[in-house]
Coordinates of N, CA, C and O in Angstrom, one line a residue:
M6 N -9.5 14.4 -3.0 CA -9.8 13.0 -3.3 C -8.6 12.1 -3.0 O -7.5 12.4 -3.5
L7 N -8.8 11.0 -2.3 CA -7.7 10.1 -2.0 C -7.7 8.9 -2.9 O -8.8 8.3 -3.1
I8 N -6.6 8.7 -3.5 CA -6.4 7.6 -4.4 C -5.2 6.7 -4.0 O -4.1 7.3 -3.8
I9 N -5.5 5.5 -3.7 CA -4.4 4.5 -3.3 C -4.4 3.4 -4.3 O -5.4 2.8 -4.5
K10 N -3.2 3.1 -4.8 CA -3.1 2.1 -5.9 C -1.9 1.2 -5.6 O -0.9 1.7 -5.1
S11 N -2.0 -0.1 -6.0 CA -0.9 -1.1 -5.9 C -0.3 -1.4 -7.3 O -1.1 -1.5 -8.2
F12 N 1.0 -1.6 -7.3 CA 1.7 -2.0 -8.5 C 2.7 -3.0 -8.1 O 3.3 -3.0 -7.0
L13 N 3.0 -3.9 -9.1 CA 4.1 -4.9 -8.9 C 5.3 -4.3 -9.6 O 5.2 -3.8 -10.7
K14 N 6.5 -4.6 -9.1 CA 7.7 -4.2 -9.7 C 8.0 -5.3 -10.8 O 7.9 -6.5 -10.6
R15 N 8.5 -4.8 -11.9 CA 8.9 -5.7 -13.0 C 10.2 -6.4 -12.5 O 11.2 -5.7 -12.3
P16 N 10.2 -7.7 -12.5 CA 11.3 -8.4 -11.9 C 12.6 -8.2 -12.7 O 13.7 -8.2 -12.1
A17 N 12.5 -8.0 -14.0 CA 13.7 -7.9 -14.8 C 14.3 -6.4 -14.8 O 15.3 -6.2 -15.4
K18 N 13.6 -5.5 -14.2 CA 14.0 -4.1 -14.2 C 14.7 -3.7 -12.9 O 14.0 -3.6 -11.9
N19 N 16.0 -3.6 -12.9 CA 16.7 -3.1 -11.7 C 16.5 -1.6 -11.6 O 16.6 -0.9 -12.6
I20 N 16.3 -1.1 -10.4 CA 16.2 0.3 -10.1 C 17.5 0.8 -9.5 O 17.8 0.4 -8.4
D21 N 18.2 1.6 -10.3 CA 19.4 2.2 -9.8 C 19.4 3.7 -10.0 O 20.4 4.4 -9.7
N22 N 18.3 4.3 -10.5 CA 18.2 5.7 -10.7 C 16.7 6.1 -10.5 O 15.8 5.8 -11.3
L23 N 16.5 6.8 -9.3 CA 15.1 7.2 -9.0 C 14.6 8.2 -9.9 O 13.4 8.2 -10.1
A24 N 15.4 9.0 -10.5 CA 14.9 10.0 -11.5 C 14.3 9.2 -12.7 O 13.3 9.7 -13.3
A25 N 14.9 8.1 -13.1 CA 14.3 7.3 -14.2 C 13.0 6.7 -13.8 O 12.1 6.7 -14.6
V26 N 12.8 6.3 -12.6 CA 11.5 5.8 -12.1 C 10.5 6.9 -12.1 O 9.4 6.7 -12.5
T27 N 10.9 8.1 -11.7 CA 10.0 9.2 -11.7 C 9.5 9.6 -13.1 O 8.4 9.9 -13.3
R28 N 10.5 9.6 -14.0 CA 10.2 9.9 -15.4 C 9.3 8.9 -16.1 O 8.4 9.3 -16.9
A29 N 9.5 7.6 -15.9 CA 8.8 6.6 -16.6 C 8.5 5.4 -15.6 O 9.0 4.3 -15.7
P30 N 7.5 5.6 -14.7 CA 7.3 4.6 -13.7 C 6.7 3.3 -14.2 O 7.0 2.2 -13.7
Y31 N 6.0 3.4 -15.4 CA 5.5 2.1 -15.9 C 6.5 1.3 -16.6 O 6.2 0.1 -17.0
D32 N 7.7 1.8 -16.8 CA 8.8 1.0 -17.3 C 9.3 0.0 -16.2 O 9.8 -1.0 -16.5
F33 N 9.0 0.4 -14.9 CA 9.5 -0.4 -13.8 C 8.3 -1.1 -13.0 O 8.6 -2.0 -12.3
F34 N 7.1 -0.6 -13.2 CA 6.0 -1.1 -12.4 C 4.8 -1.4 -13.2 O 4.6 -0.8 -14.2
I35 N 4.0 -2.4 -12.8 CA 2.8 -2.8 -13.5 C 1.6 -2.7 -12.6 O 1.6 -3.2 -11.4
D36 N 0.6 -2.0 -13.0 CA -0.7 -1.9 -12.3 C -1.2 -3.3 -12.0 O -1.2 -4.2 -12.9
I37 N -1.6 -3.6 -10.8 CA -2.1 -4.9 -10.5 C -3.4 -5.3 -11.3 O -3.7 -6.5 -11.4
D38 N -4.0 -4.3 -11.9 CA -5.2 -4.6 -12.7 C -4.8 -5.0 -14.1 O -5.7 -5.4 -14.9
D39 N -3.6 -4.9 -14.5 CA -3.1 -5.2 -15.8 C -2.8 -6.7 -15.9 O -1.6 -7.1 -15.9
A40 N -3.9 -7.5 -16.0 CA -3.7 -9.0 -15.9 C -2.9 -9.5 -17.1 O -2.1 -10.4 -16.9
E41 N -3.0 -8.9 -18.2 CA -2.2 -9.4 -19.4 C -0.7 -9.2 -19.2 O 0.1 -10.1 -19.4
E42 N -0.4 -8.0 -18.7 CA 1.1 -7.7 -18.5 C 1.6 -8.6 -17.3 O 2.7 -9.1 -17.4
I43 N 0.8 -8.8 -16.3 CA 1.3 -9.6 -15.2 C 1.4 -11.0 -15.6 O 2.4 -11.7 -15.1
K44 N 0.6 -11.5 -16.4 CA 0.7 -12.9 -16.9 C 2.0 -13.1 -17.6 O 2.7 -14.2 -17.5
K45 N 2.5 -12.1 -18.3 CA 3.7 -12.2 -19.1 C 4.9 -12.3 -18.1 O 5.9 -13.0 -18.5
I46 N 4.9 -11.8 -16.9 CA 6.0 -11.8 -16.0 C 5.8 -12.7 -14.8 O 6.6 -12.9 -14.0
S47 N 4.7 -13.4 -14.8 CA 4.3 -14.2 -13.7 C 5.3 -15.2 -13.3 O 5.6 -15.4 -12.1
K48 N 5.9 -15.9 -14.2 CA 6.9 -16.9 -13.9 C 8.2 -16.3 -13.3 O 9.0 -17.0 -12.6
Q49 N 8.4 -15.0 -13.5 CA 9.6 -14.4 -13.0 C 9.4 -13.8 -11.6 O 10.4 -13.4 -11.0
L50 N 8.2 -13.8 -11.1 CA 7.9 -13.2 -9.8 C 8.5 -14.0 -8.7 O 8.4 -15.2 -8.7
N51 N 9.1 -13.3 -7.7 CA 9.6 -14.0 -6.5 C 8.4 -14.0 -5.5 O 8.2 -13.0 -4.9
R52 N 7.7 -15.1 -5.5 CA 6.5 -15.1 -4.6 C 6.8 -15.1 -3.1 O 5.9 -14.8 -2.3
D53 N 8.1 -15.2 -2.7 CA 8.4 -15.1 -1.3 C 8.8 -13.7 -0.9 O 8.8 -13.4 0.3
N54 N 9.1 -12.9 -1.9 CA 9.5 -11.5 -1.6 C 9.0 -10.6 -2.8 O 9.8 -10.3 -3.7
L55 N 7.8 -10.3 -2.9 CA 7.1 -9.7 -4.0 C 7.3 -8.2 -3.9 O 6.7 -7.5 -3.0
D56 N 8.2 -7.6 -4.7 CA 8.4 -6.2 -4.7 C 7.2 -5.4 -5.4 O 6.7 -5.9 -6.4
G57 N 6.9 -4.3 -4.8 CA 5.8 -3.5 -5.4 C 5.8 -2.2 -4.8 O 6.7 -1.8 -3.9
V58 N 4.8 -1.4 -5.1 CA 4.6 -0.1 -4.6 C 3.2 0.2 -4.3 O 2.3 -0.3 -5.0
L59 N 2.9 1.0 -3.3 CA 1.6 1.5 -2.9 C 1.7 3.0 -3.1 O 2.4 3.6 -2.3
T60 N 1.0 3.5 -4.1 CA 1.0 4.9 -4.3 C -0.1 5.5 -3.5 O -1.2 5.0 -3.4
I61 N 0.1 6.7 -2.9 CA -0.9 7.4 -2.2 C -0.9 8.9 -2.7 O 0.1 9.6 -2.6
E62 N -2.1 9.2 -3.3 CA -2.3 10.5 -3.9 C -3.5 11.2 -3.2 O -4.5 10.5 -3.1
Y63 N -3.3 12.4 -2.8 CA -4.4 13.1 -2.2 C -4.5 14.5 -2.8 O -3.5 15.3 -2.8
N64 N -5.7 14.8 -3.3 CA -5.9 16.1 -3.9 C -4.9 16.5 -5.0 O -4.4 17.6 -5.0
G65 N -4.5 15.5 -5.8 CA -3.6 15.7 -6.9 C -2.1 15.7 -6.5 O -1.2 15.9 -7.4
N66 N -1.8 15.5 -5.2 CA -0.4 15.5 -4.8 C 0.0 14.0 -4.3 O -0.7 13.4 -3.6
Y67 N 1.1 13.6 -4.8 CA 1.6 12.2 -4.4 C 2.4 12.4 -3.1 O 3.3 13.2 -3.0
F68 N 2.0 11.5 -2.1 CA 2.7 11.5 -0.9 C 3.6 10.2 -0.8 O 4.6 10.2 -0.1
L69 N 3.1 9.2 -1.5 CA 4.0 8.0 -1.7 C 3.9 7.8 -3.2 O 2.8 7.7 -3.8
D70 N 5.0 7.7 -3.9 CA 5.1 7.6 -5.3 C 5.9 6.3 -5.7 O 6.2 5.5 -4.8
F71 N 6.2 6.2 -6.9 CA 6.9 5.0 -7.4 C 8.3 4.8 -6.9 O 8.9 3.8 -7.0
T72 N 8.9 5.9 -6.3 CA 10.2 5.7 -5.7 C 10.2 5.1 -4.4 O 11.2 4.8 -3.8
A73 N 9.0 4.8 -3.8 CA 8.9 4.2 -2.5 C 8.5 2.7 -2.6 O 7.5 2.3 -1.9
W74 N 9.2 1.9 -3.3 CA 8.8 0.5 -3.5 C 9.4 -0.3 -2.3 O 10.4 0.2 -1.7
D75 N 8.8 -1.4 -2.1 CA 9.3 -2.3 -1.0 C 8.7 -3.7 -1.2 O 7.9 -3.9 -2.2
E76 N 8.8 -4.6 -0.3 CA 8.2 -5.9 -0.3 C 6.7 -5.6 0.1 O 6.4 -5.3 1.2
I77 N 5.9 -5.7 -0.9 CA 4.5 -5.1 -0.8 C 3.6 -5.9 0.1 O 2.8 -5.3 0.9
E78 N 3.7 -7.2 0.1 CA 2.8 -7.9 1.0 C 3.1 -7.7 2.5 O 2.2 -7.5 3.3
T79 N 4.4 -7.7 2.8 CA 4.8 -7.4 4.1 C 4.4 -6.0 4.5 O 3.9 -5.7 5.6
L80 N 4.5 -5.0 3.6 CA 4.1 -3.6 3.9 C 2.6 -3.6 4.2 O 2.2 -2.9 5.1
F81 N 1.8 -4.4 3.5 CA 0.4 -4.4 3.9 C 0.1 -4.9 5.3 O -0.7 -4.3 6.0
F82 N 0.9 -5.9 5.7 CA 0.7 -6.3 7.1 C 1.2 -5.3 8.1 O 0.6 -5.1 9.2
Y83 N 2.2 -4.5 7.7 CA 2.6 -3.4 8.6 C 1.5 -2.3 8.7 O 1.2 -1.8 9.8
F84 N 0.8 -2.1 7.6 CA -0.3 -1.2 7.6 C -1.5 -1.7 8.5 O -2.1 -1.0 9.2
F85 N -1.7 -3.0 8.5 CA -2.7 -3.6 9.4 C -2.3 -3.3 10.8 O -3.2 -2.9 11.6
N86 N -1.1 -3.5 11.2 CA -0.6 -3.2 12.5 C -0.8 -1.7 12.9 O -1.2 -1.4 14.0
L87 N -0.5 -0.9 11.9 CA -0.6 0.6 12.1 C -2.1 0.9 12.4 O -2.4 1.7 13.3
L88 N -3.0 0.4 11.6 CA -4.4 0.7 11.8 C -4.9 0.1 13.2 O -5.8 0.8 13.9
E89 N -4.5 -1.0 13.6 CA -4.9 -1.6 14.9 C -4.3 -0.7 16.0 O -5.1 -0.5 17.0
E90 N -3.1 -0.3 15.9 CA -2.5 0.6 16.9 C -3.2 1.9 17.0 O -3.5 2.4 18.0
L91 N -3.6 2.5 15.8 CA -4.3 3.8 15.8 C -5.7 3.6 16.5 O -6.1 4.6 17.1
K92 N -6.3 2.5 16.4 CA -7.6 2.3 17.0 C -7.5 2.3 18.5 O -8.4 2.8 19.2
K93 N -6.3 1.9 19.0 CA -6.1 1.8 20.5 C -5.5 3.1 21.0 O -5.8 3.5 22.2
K94 N -4.8 3.8 20.2 CA -4.1 5.1 20.7 C -4.4 6.2 19.7 O -5.0 6.0 18.7
D95 N -4.0 7.4 20.0 CA -4.2 8.5 19.1 C -3.1 8.7 18.1 O -3.2 9.6 17.3
T96 N -2.0 7.9 18.2 CA -1.0 8.0 17.2 C -0.3 6.7 17.0 O -0.3 5.8 17.9
A97 N 0.1 6.4 15.8 CA 0.7 5.2 15.4 C 1.6 5.4 14.2 O 1.4 6.4 13.5
Y98 N 2.7 4.6 14.1 CA 3.6 4.8 13.0 C 4.1 3.4 12.6 O 4.0 2.4 13.3
L99 N 4.7 3.4 11.4 CA 5.4 2.2 10.8 C 6.6 2.7 10.0 O 6.6 3.8 9.6
Y100 N 7.5 1.8 9.9 CA 8.6 2.0 8.9 C 8.4 0.9 7.9 O 8.0 -0.2 8.2
F101 N 8.7 1.2 6.6 CA 8.6 0.3 5.6 C 9.6 -0.9 5.9 O 10.6 -0.7 6.5
P102 N 9.2 -2.1 5.4 CA 10.0 -3.3 5.7 C 11.5 -3.2 5.4 O 12.3 -3.6 6.2
S103 N 11.9 -2.6 4.3 CA 13.3 -2.6 3.9 C 13.9 -1.3 3.7 O 15.0 -1.2 3.2
T104 N 13.2 -0.2 4.0 CA 13.7 1.1 3.8 C 13.4 2.0 5.0 O 12.8 1.5 6.0
S105 N 13.9 3.2 5.0 CA 13.7 4.1 6.1 C 12.4 5.0 6.0 O 12.3 5.9 6.8
I106 N 11.5 4.6 5.1 CA 10.3 5.4 5.0 C 9.4 5.2 6.2 O 9.2 4.1 6.6
K107 N 9.0 6.3 6.8 CA 8.1 6.3 7.9 C 6.8 6.8 7.6 O 6.7 7.9 6.9
V108 N 5.7 6.2 8.1 CA 4.4 6.6 7.9 C 3.8 6.8 9.3 O 3.9 5.9 10.2
E109 N 3.3 8.0 9.6 CA 2.7 8.2 11.0 C 1.3 8.7 10.9 O 1.0 9.6 10.0
L110 N 0.4 8.2 11.7 CA -1.0 8.7 11.7 C -1.2 9.3 13.1 O -0.9 8.6 14.1
T111 N -1.8 10.4 13.1 CA -2.2 11.1 14.4 C -3.6 11.5 14.3 O -4.0 12.3 13.4
R112 N -4.4 11.1 15.3 CA -5.8 11.5 15.4 C -5.9 13.0 15.7 O -5.1 13.5 16.5
M113 N -6.8 13.7 15.1 CA -7.1 15.1 15.4 C -8.6 15.2 15.7 O -9.4 14.3 15.5
P114 N -9.0 16.4 16.2 CA -10.4 16.6 16.5 C -11.2 16.5 15.2 O -10.7 16.5 14.1
N115 N -12.5 16.3 15.4 CA -13.5 16.2 14.3 C -13.3 15.0 13.4 O -13.6 15.0 12.2
H116 N -12.8 13.9 14.0 CA -12.7 12.6 13.3 C -11.7 12.7 12.1 O -11.8 12.0 11.1
L117 N -10.7 13.6 12.2 CA -9.7 13.7 11.2 C -8.4 13.0 11.6 O -8.2 12.7 12.8
V118 N -7.6 12.6 10.7 CA -6.3 12.0 10.9 C -5.2 12.8 10.1 O -5.4 13.1 9.0
H119 N -4.1 13.1 10.8 CA -2.9 13.7 10.1 C -2.1 12.5 9.7 O -1.6 11.7 10.4
V120 N -1.8 12.4 8.4 CA -1.1 11.4 7.7 C 0.3 12.0 7.3 O 0.3 12.9 6.5
S121 N 1.4 11.5 7.9 CA 2.7 12.0 7.6 C 3.6 11.0 7.1 O 3.6 9.8 7.5
F122 N 4.4 11.4 6.1 CA 5.4 10.5 5.5 C 6.8 11.1 5.6 O 7.0 12.3 5.4
S123 N 7.8 10.3 6.0 CA 9.2 10.8 6.0 C 10.0 9.9 5.2 O 10.1 8.7 5.4
N124 N 10.7 10.5 4.2 CA 11.6 9.8 3.4 C 12.6 10.8 2.8 O 12.6 11.1 1.7
G125 N 13.5 11.2 3.7 CA 14.4 12.3 3.3 C 13.8 13.7 3.4 O 14.4 14.6 3.8
K126 N 12.5 13.7 3.1 CA 11.7 15.0 3.3 C 10.4 14.5 4.0 O 10.1 13.4 4.0
R127 N 9.8 15.5 4.6 CA 8.6 15.2 5.3 C 7.4 15.8 4.6 O 7.4 17.0 4.2
T128 N 6.3 15.0 4.3 CA 5.1 15.5 3.7 C 3.9 15.0 4.5 O 4.1 14.0 5.2
A129 N 2.8 15.7 4.4 CA 1.7 15.3 5.2 C 0.4 15.9 4.7 O 0.4 16.8 3.9
F130 N -0.7 15.2 5.1 CA -2.0 15.8 4.8 C -3.0 15.4 5.9 O -2.7 14.5 6.7
V131 N -4.1 16.1 5.9 CA -5.1 15.8 6.9 C -6.4 15.4 6.1 O -6.8 16.0 5.1
I132 N -7.0 14.3 6.6 CA -8.1 13.7 5.9 C -9.1 13.1 7.0 O -8.6 12.7 8.1
P133 N -10.4 12.9 6.7 CA -11.2 12.2 7.6 C -10.7 10.8 7.8 O -10.3 10.1 6.8
E134 N -10.6 10.4 9.1 CA -10.0 9.1 9.4 C -10.6 7.9 8.7 O -10.0 7.1 8.1
I135 N -12.0 7.9 8.6 CA -12.7 6.8 8.0 C -12.4 6.8 6.5 O -12.2 5.7 5.9
E136 N -12.3 7.9 5.9 CA -11.9 7.9 4.4 C -10.6 7.3 4.2 O -10.4 6.5 3.3
F137 N -9.6 7.7 5.0 CA -8.3 7.1 4.8 C -8.3 5.6 5.1 O -7.8 4.8 4.3
V138 N -8.9 5.1 6.2 CA -8.9 3.7 6.5 C -9.6 2.9 5.5 O -9.1 1.9 5.0
K139 N -10.8 3.4 5.1 CA -11.6 2.7 4.1 C -10.9 2.5 2.8 O -10.8 1.5 2.2
T140 N -10.3 3.6 2.3 CA -9.6 3.6 1.0 C -8.4 2.7 1.0 O -8.2 1.9 0.1
L141 N -7.6 2.7 2.1 CA -6.5 1.9 2.3 C -6.9 0.4 2.3 O -6.4 -0.4 1.6
L142 N -7.9 0.1 3.1 CA -8.3 -1.3 3.2 C -9.0 -1.8 1.9 O -8.8 -3.0 1.6
D143 N -9.7 -0.9 1.2 CA -10.3 -1.3 -0.1 C -9.1 -1.7 -1.0 O -9.3 -2.7 -1.8
E144 N -8.1 -0.9 -1.1 CA -7.0 -1.2 -2.0 C -6.2 -2.5 -1.6 O -5.9 -3.3 -2.5
I145 N -6.0 -2.7 -0.3 CA -5.3 -3.9 0.1 C -6.2 -5.1 -0.2 O -5.7 -6.1 -0.7
H146 N -7.4 -5.0 0.1 CA -8.4 -6.1 -0.3 C -8.3 -6.4 -1.8 O -8.2 -7.6 -2.2
H147 N -8.3 -5.3 -2.6 CA -8.2 -5.5 -4.0 C -7.0 -6.2 -4.4 O -7.0 -7.1 -5.3
F148 N -5.8 -5.8 -3.8 CA -4.6 -6.4 -4.1 C -4.6 -7.9 -3.9 O -4.2 -8.8 -4.7
F149 N -5.1 -8.3 -2.7 CA -5.1 -9.7 -2.3 C -6.1 -10.5 -3.1 O -5.8 -11.6 -3.6
T150 N -7.3 -10.0 -3.4 CA -8.2 -10.7 -4.3 C -7.7 -10.8 -5.7 O -7.9 -11.8 -6.4
T151 N -7.1 -9.8 -6.2 CA -6.6 -9.8 -7.6 C -5.4 -10.8 -7.7 O -5.3 -11.5 -8.6
G152 N -4.6 -10.8 -6.6 CA -3.5 -11.8 -6.6 C -4.0 -13.2 -6.6 O -3.4 -14.0 -7.3
L153 N -5.0 -13.5 -5.9 CA -5.6 -14.8 -5.8 C -6.2 -15.2 -7.1 O -6.0 -16.3 -7.6
A154 N -7.0 -14.3 -7.7 CA -7.8 -14.6 -8.9 C -7.0 -14.5 -10.2 O -7.2 -15.3 -11.0
N155 N -6.2 -13.4 -10.3 CA -5.7 -13.2 -11.7 C -4.3 -13.6 -11.9 O -3.9 -13.8 -13.1
F156 N -3.4 -13.7 -10.9 CA -2.0 -14.0 -11.2 C -1.5 -15.1 -10.3 O -0.3 -15.2 -10.0
N157 N -2.4 -16.0 -9.8 CA -2.0 -17.2 -9.2 C -1.0 -17.0 -8.0 O -0.2 -17.8 -7.8
L158 N -1.2 -15.9 -7.3 CA -0.3 -15.7 -6.1 C -1.1 -16.3 -5.0 O -2.0 -15.6 -4.4
T159 N -0.9 -17.5 -4.6 CA -1.7 -18.1 -3.6 C -0.8 -18.3 -2.3 O 0.4 -18.2 -2.3
G160 N -1.5 -18.7 -1.3 CA -0.8 -19.0 -0.1 C -1.5 -18.4 1.1 O -2.4 -17.7 1.0
T161 N -0.9 -18.8 2.3 CA -1.5 -18.3 3.5 C -1.5 -16.8 3.7 O -2.5 -16.3 4.2
R162 N -0.5 -16.1 3.1 CA -0.5 -14.7 3.3 C -1.7 -14.0 2.7 O -2.2 -13.1 3.2
Y163 N -2.2 -14.6 1.6 CA -3.4 -14.0 0.9 C -4.6 -14.2 1.8 O -5.4 -13.3 1.9
T164 N -4.8 -15.4 2.3 CA -5.9 -15.7 3.2 C -5.8 -14.8 4.4 O -6.8 -14.2 4.8
L165 N -4.6 -14.8 5.0 CA -4.5 -14.0 6.2 C -4.7 -12.5 5.9 O -5.3 -11.8 6.8
G166 N -4.2 -12.0 4.8 CA -4.5 -10.6 4.4 C -5.9 -10.3 4.3 O -6.4 -9.3 4.8
L167 N -6.7 -11.2 3.7 CA -8.1 -10.9 3.5 C -8.8 -11.0 4.9 O -9.7 -10.2 5.2
D168 N -8.4 -11.9 5.8 CA -8.9 -12.0 7.1 C -8.6 -10.7 7.9 O -9.5 -10.2 8.6
H169 N -7.4 -10.1 7.8 CA -7.1 -8.9 8.4 C -7.9 -7.7 7.9 O -8.4 -6.9 8.7
V170 N -8.2 -7.7 6.6 CA -9.0 -6.6 6.1 C -10.4 -6.7 6.7 O -11.0 -5.7 7.2
K171 N -10.9 -7.9 6.8 CA -12.3 -8.1 7.3 C -12.3 -7.7 8.8 O -13.2 -7.0 9.3
K172 N -11.3 -8.1 9.6 CA -11.2 -7.8 11.0 C -11.1 -6.2 11.2 O -11.8 -5.7 12.0
L173 N -10.3 -5.6 10.4 CA -10.2 -4.1 10.5 C -11.4 -3.4 10.1 O -11.8 -2.3 10.6
R174 N -12.1 -3.9 9.0 CA -13.3 -3.3 8.6 C -14.4 -3.3 9.8 O -15.1 -2.4 10.0
A175 N -14.4 -4.4 10.5 CA -15.3 -4.6 11.6 C -14.8 -3.6 12.7 O -15.7 -3.0 13.4
M176 N -13.6 -3.6 13.0 CA -13.0 -2.7 14.1 C -13.4 -1.3 13.8 O -13.7 -0.5 14.8
Y177 N -13.3 -0.8 12.6 CA -13.6 0.6 12.2 C -15.1 0.8 11.8 O -15.4 1.8 11.4
A178 N -15.9 -0.3 12.0 CA -17.3 -0.2 11.7 C -17.6 0.2 10.2 O -18.4 1.0 9.9
L179 N -16.8 -0.4 9.3 CA -17.0 -0.1 7.9 C -17.8 -1.3 7.3 O -17.7 -2.4 7.8
D180 N -18.6 -1.0 6.3 CA -19.4 -2.1 5.7 C -18.5 -2.9 4.9 O -17.4 -2.5 4.5
D181 N -18.8 -4.1 4.6 CA -17.9 -5.0 3.9 C -18.2 -5.0 2.4 O -17.8 -5.9 1.6
A182 N -18.8 -4.0 1.9 CA -19.1 -3.9 0.4 C -17.9 -3.4 -0.3 O -17.1 -2.7 0.2

């Protein structure tokens, strides 16, 4: 089972020890669905450079965890470009906006995609392409709609993000539900 979730970095928590993040990730990050906690820190958020993390777990194994944080809205637009590129070619990759983390997608036979992550170590899994694309787009859509509705993160980026999700859902022939 594929689980992709978004979290915002707590603005007052500097990260200088990845082991501490691994031990206690919720000391450093807030689930975007935790509206009460986000309201508490809303005034501290840097709306021009919103740090967060996109966790990717597949069959109980984390491939992106809380140690892979970055500027989350920009990262989502990089994922949009990645999915557009994959639709045109059989392989596509991205680097996170501010780090050396690489994500690579490679089409395989039987409508599968090889999803690879490089961040000092290389990890990968194989999954039906549509499952990966749909789950990713659903979470990005959730992030942008939650941002608009629950914590007053407004602006063109959110509208553009939702437009990109809609465009990619059509490109991959996914329903808009």
